[in-house]
mmCIF file of C-alpha atoms in Angstrom:
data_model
loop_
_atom_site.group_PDB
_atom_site.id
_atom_site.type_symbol
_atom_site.label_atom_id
_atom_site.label_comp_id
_atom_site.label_asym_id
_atom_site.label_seq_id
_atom_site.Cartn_x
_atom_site.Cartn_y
_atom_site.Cartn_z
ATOM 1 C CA UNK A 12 0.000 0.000 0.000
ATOM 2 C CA UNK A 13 2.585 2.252 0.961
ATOM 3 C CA UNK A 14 4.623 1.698 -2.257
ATOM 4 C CA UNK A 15 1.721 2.602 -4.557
ATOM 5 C CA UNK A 16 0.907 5.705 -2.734
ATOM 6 C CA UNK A 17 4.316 6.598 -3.565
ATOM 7 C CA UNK A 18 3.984 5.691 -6.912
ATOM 8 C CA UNK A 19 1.358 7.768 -6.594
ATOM 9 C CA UNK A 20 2.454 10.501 -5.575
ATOM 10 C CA UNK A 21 5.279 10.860 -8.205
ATOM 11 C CA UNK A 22 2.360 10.360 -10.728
ATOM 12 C CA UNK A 23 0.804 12.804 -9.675
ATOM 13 C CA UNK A 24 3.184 15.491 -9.534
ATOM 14 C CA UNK A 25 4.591 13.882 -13.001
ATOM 15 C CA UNK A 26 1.356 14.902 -14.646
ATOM 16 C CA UNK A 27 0.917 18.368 -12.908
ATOM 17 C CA UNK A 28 4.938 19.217 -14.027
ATOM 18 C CA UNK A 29 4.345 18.236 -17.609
ATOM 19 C CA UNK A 30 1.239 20.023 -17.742
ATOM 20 C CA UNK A 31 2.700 23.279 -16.954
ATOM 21 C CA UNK A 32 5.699 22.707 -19.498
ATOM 22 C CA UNK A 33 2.835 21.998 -22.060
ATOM 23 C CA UNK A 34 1.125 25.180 -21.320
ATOM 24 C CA UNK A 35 4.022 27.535 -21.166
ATOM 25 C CA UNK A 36 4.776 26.017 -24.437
ATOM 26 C CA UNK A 37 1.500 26.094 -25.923
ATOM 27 C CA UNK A 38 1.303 29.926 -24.477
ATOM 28 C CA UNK A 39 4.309 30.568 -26.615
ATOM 29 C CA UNK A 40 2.945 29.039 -30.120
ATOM 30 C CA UNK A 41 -0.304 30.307 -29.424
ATOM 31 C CA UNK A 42 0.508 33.828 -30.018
ATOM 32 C CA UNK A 43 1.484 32.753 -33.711
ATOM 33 C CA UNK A 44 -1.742 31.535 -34.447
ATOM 34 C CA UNK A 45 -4.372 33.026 -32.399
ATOM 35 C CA UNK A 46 -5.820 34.607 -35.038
ATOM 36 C CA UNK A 47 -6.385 31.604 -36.631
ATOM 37 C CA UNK A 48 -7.688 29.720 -33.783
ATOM 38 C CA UNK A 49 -9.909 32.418 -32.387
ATOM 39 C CA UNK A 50 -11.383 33.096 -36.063
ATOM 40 C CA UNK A 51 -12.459 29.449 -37.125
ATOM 41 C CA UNK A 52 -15.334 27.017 -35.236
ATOM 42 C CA UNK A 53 -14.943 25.693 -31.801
ATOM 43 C CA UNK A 54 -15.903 22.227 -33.791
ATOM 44 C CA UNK A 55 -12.756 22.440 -35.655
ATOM 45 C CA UNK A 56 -10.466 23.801 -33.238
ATOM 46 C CA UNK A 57 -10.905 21.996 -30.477
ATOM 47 C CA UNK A 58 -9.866 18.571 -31.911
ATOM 48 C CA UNK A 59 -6.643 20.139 -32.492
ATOM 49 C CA UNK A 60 -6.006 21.147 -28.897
ATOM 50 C CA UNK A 61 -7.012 18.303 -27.283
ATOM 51 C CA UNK A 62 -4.009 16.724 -29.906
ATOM 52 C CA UNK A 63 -1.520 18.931 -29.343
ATOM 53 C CA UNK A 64 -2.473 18.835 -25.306
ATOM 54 C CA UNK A 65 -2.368 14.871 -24.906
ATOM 55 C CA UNK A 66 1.479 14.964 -27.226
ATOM 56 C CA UNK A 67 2.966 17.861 -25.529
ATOM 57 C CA UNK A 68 2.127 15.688 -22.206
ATOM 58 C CA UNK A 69 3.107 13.035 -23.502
ATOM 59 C CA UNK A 70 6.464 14.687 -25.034
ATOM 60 C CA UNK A 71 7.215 16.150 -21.220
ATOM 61 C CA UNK A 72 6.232 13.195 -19.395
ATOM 62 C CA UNK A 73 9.905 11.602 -19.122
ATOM 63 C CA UNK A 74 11.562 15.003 -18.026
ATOM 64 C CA UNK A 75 8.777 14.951 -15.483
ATOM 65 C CA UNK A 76 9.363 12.143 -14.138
ATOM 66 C CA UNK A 77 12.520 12.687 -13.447
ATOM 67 C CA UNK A 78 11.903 16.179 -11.893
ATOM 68 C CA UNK A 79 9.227 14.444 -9.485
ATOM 69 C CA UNK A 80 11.329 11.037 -8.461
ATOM 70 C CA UNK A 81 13.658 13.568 -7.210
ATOM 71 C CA UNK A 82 11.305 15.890 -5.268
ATOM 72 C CA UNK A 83 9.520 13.360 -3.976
ATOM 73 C CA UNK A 84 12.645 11.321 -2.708
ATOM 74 C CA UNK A 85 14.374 14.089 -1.507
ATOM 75 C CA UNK A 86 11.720 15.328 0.635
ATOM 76 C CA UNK A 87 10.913 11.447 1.959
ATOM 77 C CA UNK A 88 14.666 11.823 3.131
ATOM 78 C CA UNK A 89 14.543 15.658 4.347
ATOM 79 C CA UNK A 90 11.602 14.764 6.532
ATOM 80 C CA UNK A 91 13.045 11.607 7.806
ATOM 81 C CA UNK A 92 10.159 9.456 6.914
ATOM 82 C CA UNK A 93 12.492 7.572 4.492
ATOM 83 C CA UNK A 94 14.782 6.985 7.627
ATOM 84 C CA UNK A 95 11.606 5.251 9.262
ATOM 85 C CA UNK A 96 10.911 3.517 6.378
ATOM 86 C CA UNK A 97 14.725 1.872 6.197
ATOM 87 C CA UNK A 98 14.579 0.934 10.163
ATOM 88 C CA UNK A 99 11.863 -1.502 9.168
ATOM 89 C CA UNK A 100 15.101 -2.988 7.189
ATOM 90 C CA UNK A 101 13.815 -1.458 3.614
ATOM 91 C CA UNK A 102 16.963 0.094 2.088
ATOM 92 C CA UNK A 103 16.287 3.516 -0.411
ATOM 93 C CA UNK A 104 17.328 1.670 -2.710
ATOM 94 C CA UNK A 105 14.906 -0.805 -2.267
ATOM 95 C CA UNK A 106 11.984 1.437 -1.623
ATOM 96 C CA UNK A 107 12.620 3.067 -5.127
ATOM 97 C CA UNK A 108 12.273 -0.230 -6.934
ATOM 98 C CA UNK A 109 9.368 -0.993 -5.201
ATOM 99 C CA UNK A 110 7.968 1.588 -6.617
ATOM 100 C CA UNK A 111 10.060 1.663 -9.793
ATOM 101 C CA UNK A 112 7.794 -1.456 -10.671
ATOM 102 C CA UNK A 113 4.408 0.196 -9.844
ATOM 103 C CA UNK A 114 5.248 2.319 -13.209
ATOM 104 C CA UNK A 115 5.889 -0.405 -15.787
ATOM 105 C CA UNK A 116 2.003 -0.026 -17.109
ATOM 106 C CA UNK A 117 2.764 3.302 -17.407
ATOM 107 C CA UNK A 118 6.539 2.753 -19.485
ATOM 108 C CA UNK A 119 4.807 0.566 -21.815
ATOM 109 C CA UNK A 120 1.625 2.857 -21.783
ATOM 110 C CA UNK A 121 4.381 5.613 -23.564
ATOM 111 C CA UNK A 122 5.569 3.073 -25.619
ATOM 112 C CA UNK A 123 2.572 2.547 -27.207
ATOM 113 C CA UNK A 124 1.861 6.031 -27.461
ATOM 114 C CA UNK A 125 4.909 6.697 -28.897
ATOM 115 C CA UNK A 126 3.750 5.413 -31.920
ATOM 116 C CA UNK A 127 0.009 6.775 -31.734
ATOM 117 C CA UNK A 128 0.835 10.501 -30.799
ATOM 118 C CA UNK A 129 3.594 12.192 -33.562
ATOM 119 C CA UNK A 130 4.501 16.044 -33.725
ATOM 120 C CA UNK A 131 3.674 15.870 -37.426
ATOM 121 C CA UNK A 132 0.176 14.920 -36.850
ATOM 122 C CA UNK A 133 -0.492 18.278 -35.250
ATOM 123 C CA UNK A 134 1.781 20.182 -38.065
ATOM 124 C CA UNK A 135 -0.729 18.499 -40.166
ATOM 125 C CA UNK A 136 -3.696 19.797 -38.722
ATOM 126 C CA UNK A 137 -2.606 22.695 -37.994
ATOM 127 C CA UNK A 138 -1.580 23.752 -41.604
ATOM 128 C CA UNK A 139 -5.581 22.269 -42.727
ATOM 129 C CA UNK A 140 -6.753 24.938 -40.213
ATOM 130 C CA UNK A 141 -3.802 27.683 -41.599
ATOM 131 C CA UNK A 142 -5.800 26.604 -44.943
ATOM 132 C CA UNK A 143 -9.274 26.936 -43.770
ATOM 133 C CA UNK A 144 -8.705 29.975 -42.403
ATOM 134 C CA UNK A 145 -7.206 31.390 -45.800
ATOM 135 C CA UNK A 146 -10.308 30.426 -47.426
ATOM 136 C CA UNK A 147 -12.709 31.527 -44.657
ATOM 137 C CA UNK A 148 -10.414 34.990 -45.189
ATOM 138 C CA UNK A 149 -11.358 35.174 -48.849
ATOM 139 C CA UNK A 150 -14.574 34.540 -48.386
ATOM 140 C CA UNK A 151 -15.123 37.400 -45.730
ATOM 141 C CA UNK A 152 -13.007 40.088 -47.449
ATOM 142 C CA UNK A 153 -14.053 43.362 -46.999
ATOM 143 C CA UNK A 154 -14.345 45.966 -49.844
ATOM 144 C CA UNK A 155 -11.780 48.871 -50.034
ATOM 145 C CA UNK A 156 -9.554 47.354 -47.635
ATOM 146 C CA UNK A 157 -6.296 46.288 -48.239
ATOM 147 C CA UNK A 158 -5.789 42.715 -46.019
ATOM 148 C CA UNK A 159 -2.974 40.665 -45.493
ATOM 149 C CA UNK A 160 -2.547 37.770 -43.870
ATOM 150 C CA UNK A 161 0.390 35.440 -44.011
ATOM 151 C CA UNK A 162 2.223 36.677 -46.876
ATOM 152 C CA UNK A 163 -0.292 37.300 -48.825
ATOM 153 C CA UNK A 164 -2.416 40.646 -49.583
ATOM 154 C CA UNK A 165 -5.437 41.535 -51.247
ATOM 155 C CA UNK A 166 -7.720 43.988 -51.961
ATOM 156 C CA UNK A 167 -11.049 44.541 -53.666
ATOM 157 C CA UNK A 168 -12.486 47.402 -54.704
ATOM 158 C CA UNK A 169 -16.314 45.875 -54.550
ATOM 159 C CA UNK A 170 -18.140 42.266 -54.128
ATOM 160 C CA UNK A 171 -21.385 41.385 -54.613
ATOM 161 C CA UNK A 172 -21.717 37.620 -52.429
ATOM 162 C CA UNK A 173 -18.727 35.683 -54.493
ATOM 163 C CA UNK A 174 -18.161 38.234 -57.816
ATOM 164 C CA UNK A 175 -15.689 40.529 -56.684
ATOM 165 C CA UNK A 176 -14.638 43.916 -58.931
ATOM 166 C CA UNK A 177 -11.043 45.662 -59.121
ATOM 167 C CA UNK A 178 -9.119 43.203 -57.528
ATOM 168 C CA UNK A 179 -5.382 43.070 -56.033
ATOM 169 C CA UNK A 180 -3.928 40.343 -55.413
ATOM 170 C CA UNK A 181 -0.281 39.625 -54.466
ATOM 171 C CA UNK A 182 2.275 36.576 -52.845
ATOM 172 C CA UNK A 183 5.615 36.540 -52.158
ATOM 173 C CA UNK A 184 6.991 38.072 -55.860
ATOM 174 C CA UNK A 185 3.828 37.658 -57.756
ATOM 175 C CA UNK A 186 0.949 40.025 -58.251
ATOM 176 C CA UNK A 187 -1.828 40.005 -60.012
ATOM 177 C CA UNK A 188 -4.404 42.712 -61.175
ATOM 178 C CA UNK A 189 -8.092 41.940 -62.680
ATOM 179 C CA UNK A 190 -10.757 43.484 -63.347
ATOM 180 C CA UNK A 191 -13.225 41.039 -62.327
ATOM 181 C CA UNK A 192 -13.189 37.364 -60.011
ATOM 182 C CA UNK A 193 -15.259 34.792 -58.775
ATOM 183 C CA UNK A 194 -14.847 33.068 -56.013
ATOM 184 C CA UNK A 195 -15.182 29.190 -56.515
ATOM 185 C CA UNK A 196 -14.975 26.359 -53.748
ATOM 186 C CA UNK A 197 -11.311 26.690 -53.224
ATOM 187 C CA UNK A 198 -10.063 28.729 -55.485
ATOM 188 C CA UNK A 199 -10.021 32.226 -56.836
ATOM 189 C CA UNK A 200 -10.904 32.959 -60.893
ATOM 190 C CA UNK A 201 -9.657 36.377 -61.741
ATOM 191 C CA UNK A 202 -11.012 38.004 -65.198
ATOM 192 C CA UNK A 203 -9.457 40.191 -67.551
ATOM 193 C CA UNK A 204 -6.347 41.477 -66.263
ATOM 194 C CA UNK A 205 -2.662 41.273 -65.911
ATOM 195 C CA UNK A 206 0.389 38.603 -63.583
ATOM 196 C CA UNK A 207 3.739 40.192 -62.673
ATOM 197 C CA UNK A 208 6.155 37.252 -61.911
ATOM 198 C CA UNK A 209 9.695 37.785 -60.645
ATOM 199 C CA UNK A 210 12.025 34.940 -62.155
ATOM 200 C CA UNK A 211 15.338 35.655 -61.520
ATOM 201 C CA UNK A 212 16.208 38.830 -61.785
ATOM 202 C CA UNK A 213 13.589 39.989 -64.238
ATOM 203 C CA UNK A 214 10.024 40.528 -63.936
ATOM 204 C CA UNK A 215 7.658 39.289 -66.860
ATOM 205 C CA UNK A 216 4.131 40.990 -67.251
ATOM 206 C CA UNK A 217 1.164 39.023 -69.046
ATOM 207 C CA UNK A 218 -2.227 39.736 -69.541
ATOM 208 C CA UNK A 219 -4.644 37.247 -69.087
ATOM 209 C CA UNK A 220 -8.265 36.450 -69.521
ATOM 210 C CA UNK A 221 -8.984 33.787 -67.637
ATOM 211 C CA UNK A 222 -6.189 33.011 -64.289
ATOM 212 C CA UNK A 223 -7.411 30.678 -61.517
ATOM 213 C CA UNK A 224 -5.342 30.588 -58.326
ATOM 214 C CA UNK A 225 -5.868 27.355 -56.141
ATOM 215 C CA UNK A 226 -6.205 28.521 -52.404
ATOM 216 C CA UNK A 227 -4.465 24.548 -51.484
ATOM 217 C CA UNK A 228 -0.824 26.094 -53.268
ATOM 218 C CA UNK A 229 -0.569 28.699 -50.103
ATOM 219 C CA UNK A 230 -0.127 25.865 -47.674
ATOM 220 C CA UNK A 231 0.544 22.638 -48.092
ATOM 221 C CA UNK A 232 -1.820 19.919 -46.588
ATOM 222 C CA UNK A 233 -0.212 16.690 -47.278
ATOM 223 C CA UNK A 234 0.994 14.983 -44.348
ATOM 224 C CA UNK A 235 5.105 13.956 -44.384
ATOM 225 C CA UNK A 236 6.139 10.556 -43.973
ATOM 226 C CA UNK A 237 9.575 11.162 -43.685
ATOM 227 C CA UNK A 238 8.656 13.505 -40.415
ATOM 228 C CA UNK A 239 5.902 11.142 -39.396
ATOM 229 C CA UNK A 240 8.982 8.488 -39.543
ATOM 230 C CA UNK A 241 11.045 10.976 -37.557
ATOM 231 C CA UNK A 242 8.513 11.801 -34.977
ATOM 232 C CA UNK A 243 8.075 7.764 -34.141
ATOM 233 C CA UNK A 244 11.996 7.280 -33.636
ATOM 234 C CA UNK A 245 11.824 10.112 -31.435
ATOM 235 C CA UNK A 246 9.081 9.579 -29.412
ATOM 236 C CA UNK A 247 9.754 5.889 -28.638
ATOM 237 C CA UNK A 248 13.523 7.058 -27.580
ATOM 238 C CA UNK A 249 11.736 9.694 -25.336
ATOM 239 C CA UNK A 250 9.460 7.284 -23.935
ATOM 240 C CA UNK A 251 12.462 3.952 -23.655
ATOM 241 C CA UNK A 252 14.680 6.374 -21.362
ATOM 242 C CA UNK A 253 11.352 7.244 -18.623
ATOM 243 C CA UNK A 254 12.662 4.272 -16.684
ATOM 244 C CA UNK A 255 16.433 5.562 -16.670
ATOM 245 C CA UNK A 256 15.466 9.210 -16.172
ATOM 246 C CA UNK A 257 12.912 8.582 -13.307
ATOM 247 C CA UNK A 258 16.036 6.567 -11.719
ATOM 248 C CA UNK A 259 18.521 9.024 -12.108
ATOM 249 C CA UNK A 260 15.581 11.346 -10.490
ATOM 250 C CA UNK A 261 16.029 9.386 -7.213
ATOM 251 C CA UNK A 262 20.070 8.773 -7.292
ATOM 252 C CA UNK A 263 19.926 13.074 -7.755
ATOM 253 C CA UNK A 264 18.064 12.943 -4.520
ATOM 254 C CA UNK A 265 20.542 10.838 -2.717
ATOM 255 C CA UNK A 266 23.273 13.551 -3.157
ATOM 256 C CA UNK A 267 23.893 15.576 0.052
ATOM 257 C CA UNK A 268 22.542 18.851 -0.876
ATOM 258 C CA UNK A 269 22.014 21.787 2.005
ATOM 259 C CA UNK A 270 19.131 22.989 0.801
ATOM 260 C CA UNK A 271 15.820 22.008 -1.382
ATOM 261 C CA UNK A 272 16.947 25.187 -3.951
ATOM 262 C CA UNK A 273 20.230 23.704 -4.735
ATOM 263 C CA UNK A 274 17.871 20.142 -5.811
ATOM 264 C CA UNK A 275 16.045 22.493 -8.140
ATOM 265 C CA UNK A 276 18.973 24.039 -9.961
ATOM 266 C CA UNK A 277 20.493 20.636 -10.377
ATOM 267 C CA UNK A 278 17.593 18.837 -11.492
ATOM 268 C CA UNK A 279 16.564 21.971 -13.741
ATOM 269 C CA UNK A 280 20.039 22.096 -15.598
ATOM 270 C CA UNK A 281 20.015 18.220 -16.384
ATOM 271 C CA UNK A 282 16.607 18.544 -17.614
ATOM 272 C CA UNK A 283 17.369 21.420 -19.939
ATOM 273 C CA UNK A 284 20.414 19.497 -21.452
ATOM 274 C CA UNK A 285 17.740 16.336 -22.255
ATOM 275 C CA UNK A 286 15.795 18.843 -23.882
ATOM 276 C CA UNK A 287 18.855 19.847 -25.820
ATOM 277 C CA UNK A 288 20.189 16.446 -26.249
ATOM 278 C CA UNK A 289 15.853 15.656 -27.773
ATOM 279 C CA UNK A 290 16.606 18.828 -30.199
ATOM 280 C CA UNK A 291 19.764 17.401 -31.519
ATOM 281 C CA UNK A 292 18.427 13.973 -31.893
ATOM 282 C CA UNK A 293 15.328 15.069 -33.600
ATOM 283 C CA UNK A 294 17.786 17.219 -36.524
ATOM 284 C CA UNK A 295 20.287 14.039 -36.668
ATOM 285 C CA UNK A 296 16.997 12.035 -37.634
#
C-alpha cells in the first residue's frame, strides 16, 4: 500500500509538471496563431487542442518524471520518513524499486503512445486549419480594404456575395491585377487582367483572360512521412529512457545537498540538457 501511494504521488506530480511545461509552451505558439484559432469554429479547433495537449504531455512526461522522483525522494529523506521507512530494514534503494515497478504499465503505456501521438500529426492539422482559415479569409473580405494575412495581400475594390470587382492580389513576388473574379470552392478565378512574376532577376508581365489561383498552393496539406517516420523514432527514444530518467531522479536525490533550492537548480540544468540532447536527436533524424 505504501509503495503505490508513492507511486502515486510521483504520478501525480509527473502529470501536474508536464502540464505546466505543455502550457508555457503552448502559451508561446499560441501567439502565432491566435488569429487563426480564435477566427475558425470551436468544432474544428478543439480537436486540435485536445491533440496537441495529450502529445505535448506526452512529449514532457519523461523530463517529469525525473523532476518528481527527485522531489519526492528528496523530501521522503529531508523529513526523515524515508529513515523510518529503512529501520523496518527497507533500504532507499529498495523502496525506489518498489515503486520503480508500480510504473511499468505506465513505461509501456508511452511506448505505445509513442507510436500513436507524432509532432507531425499536429503540423498536419494545424496547416488544414492555416488553410481553412485562408479560405474563410477570402470569403469574408471586406471591400476597399487592403488585407494581409500570411504573406499574402489583397484587396477589392467591390463584391457582390462571391463576384468581386477591381481586384489586387499579391504573394511573395507575384501580383496580379483583374478586373473582375469569382470566387469558386477553393479557389479564386480572376477576369481580364494582368500577372507580374519575378524569375530571376527579371520581372515578366502578361495579360490574361482567364487566371485561376488554387487557395491549397498557399499551404501545403499533405501529411510527411519522412517527419511522421522521424517523430516515431523520437518519441519511442523519449518514452524507452522514462525508466532511466525517473532513476537518475532518485540517485539526484541521494546527493547531500544543504538545501531544497540547490535540488532544483540541479535537477533543472540536467533537464534542460535532455531537452537539448531531444533537439539534436530530432535534426540528426
Amino acid at each position: 500500500m505504501l509503495w503505490s501511494f508513492l507511486a502515486w504521488k510521483v504520478f501525480k506530480l509527473s502529470i501536474l509538471v508536464s502540464f505546466a511545461f505543455s502550457l508555457a509552451f503552448m502559451l508561446f505558439q499560441f501567439l502565432r496563431i491566435d488569429k487563426m484559432i480564435l477566427s475558425l469554429p470551436l468544432s474544428e479547433t478543439l480537436p486540435f487542442l485536445v491533440l496537441w495537449i495529450s502529445y505535448s504531455l506526452f512529449y514532457f512526461m519523461p523530463t517529469s518524471m525525473l523532476i518528481s522522483s527527485s522531489v519526492i525522494f528528496f523530501e521522503l529523506k529531508e523529513s526523515k520518513r524515508l529513515h523510518i521507512i529503512e529501520s523496518f530494514g527497507v533500504s532507499a534503494y529498495r523502496a525506489y524499486s518498489k515503486v520503480l515497478v508500480r510504473f511499468i504499465p505506465v513505461f509501456v503505456s508511452f511506448l505505445v503512445a509513442s507510436f500513436m501521438l507524432c509532432e507531425e500529426d499536429i503540423s498536419f492539422v494545424r496547416r488544414y486549419l492555416t488553410y481553412k482559415y485562408y479560405v474563410s479569409v477570402f470569403y469574408s473580405m471586406p471591400e476597399k480594404t487592403f488585407s494581409t494575412f500570411g504573406d499574402v495581400t489583397f484587396y477589392v475594390d467591390k463584391r457582390k456575395d462571391n463576384y468581386l470587382s477591381d481586384v489586387f492580389f499579391k504573394k511573395d513576388d507575384s501580383l496580379v491585377m483583374a478586373k473582375d473574379a469569382k470566387l469558386s470552392d477553393n479557389s479564386i478565378i480572376f477576369i481580364n487582367g494582368s500577372v507580374l512574376v519575378k524569375e530571376g532577376d527579371k520581372f515578366y508581365l502578361t495579360a490574361f483572360s482567364k487566371y485561376t489561383i488554387n487557395l491549397e498552393k498557399f499551404v501545403n496539406v499533405e501529411r510527411k512521412k519522412d517527419n511522421v517516420r522521424r517523430d516515431r523514432i523520437l518519441n519511442f527514444i523519449n518514452a524507452s529512457l522514462s525508466p532511466m530518467l525517473m532513476t537518475l531522479g532518485f540517485l539526484i536525490s541521494r546527493v547531500r545537498l544543504d538545501s531544497p533550492t540547490k535540488l532544483y537548480y540541479l535537477v533543472g540544468i540536467v533537464s534542460i540538457l535532455y531537452q537539448f540532447f531531444l533537439v539534436i536527436l530530432k535534426s540528426a533524424l
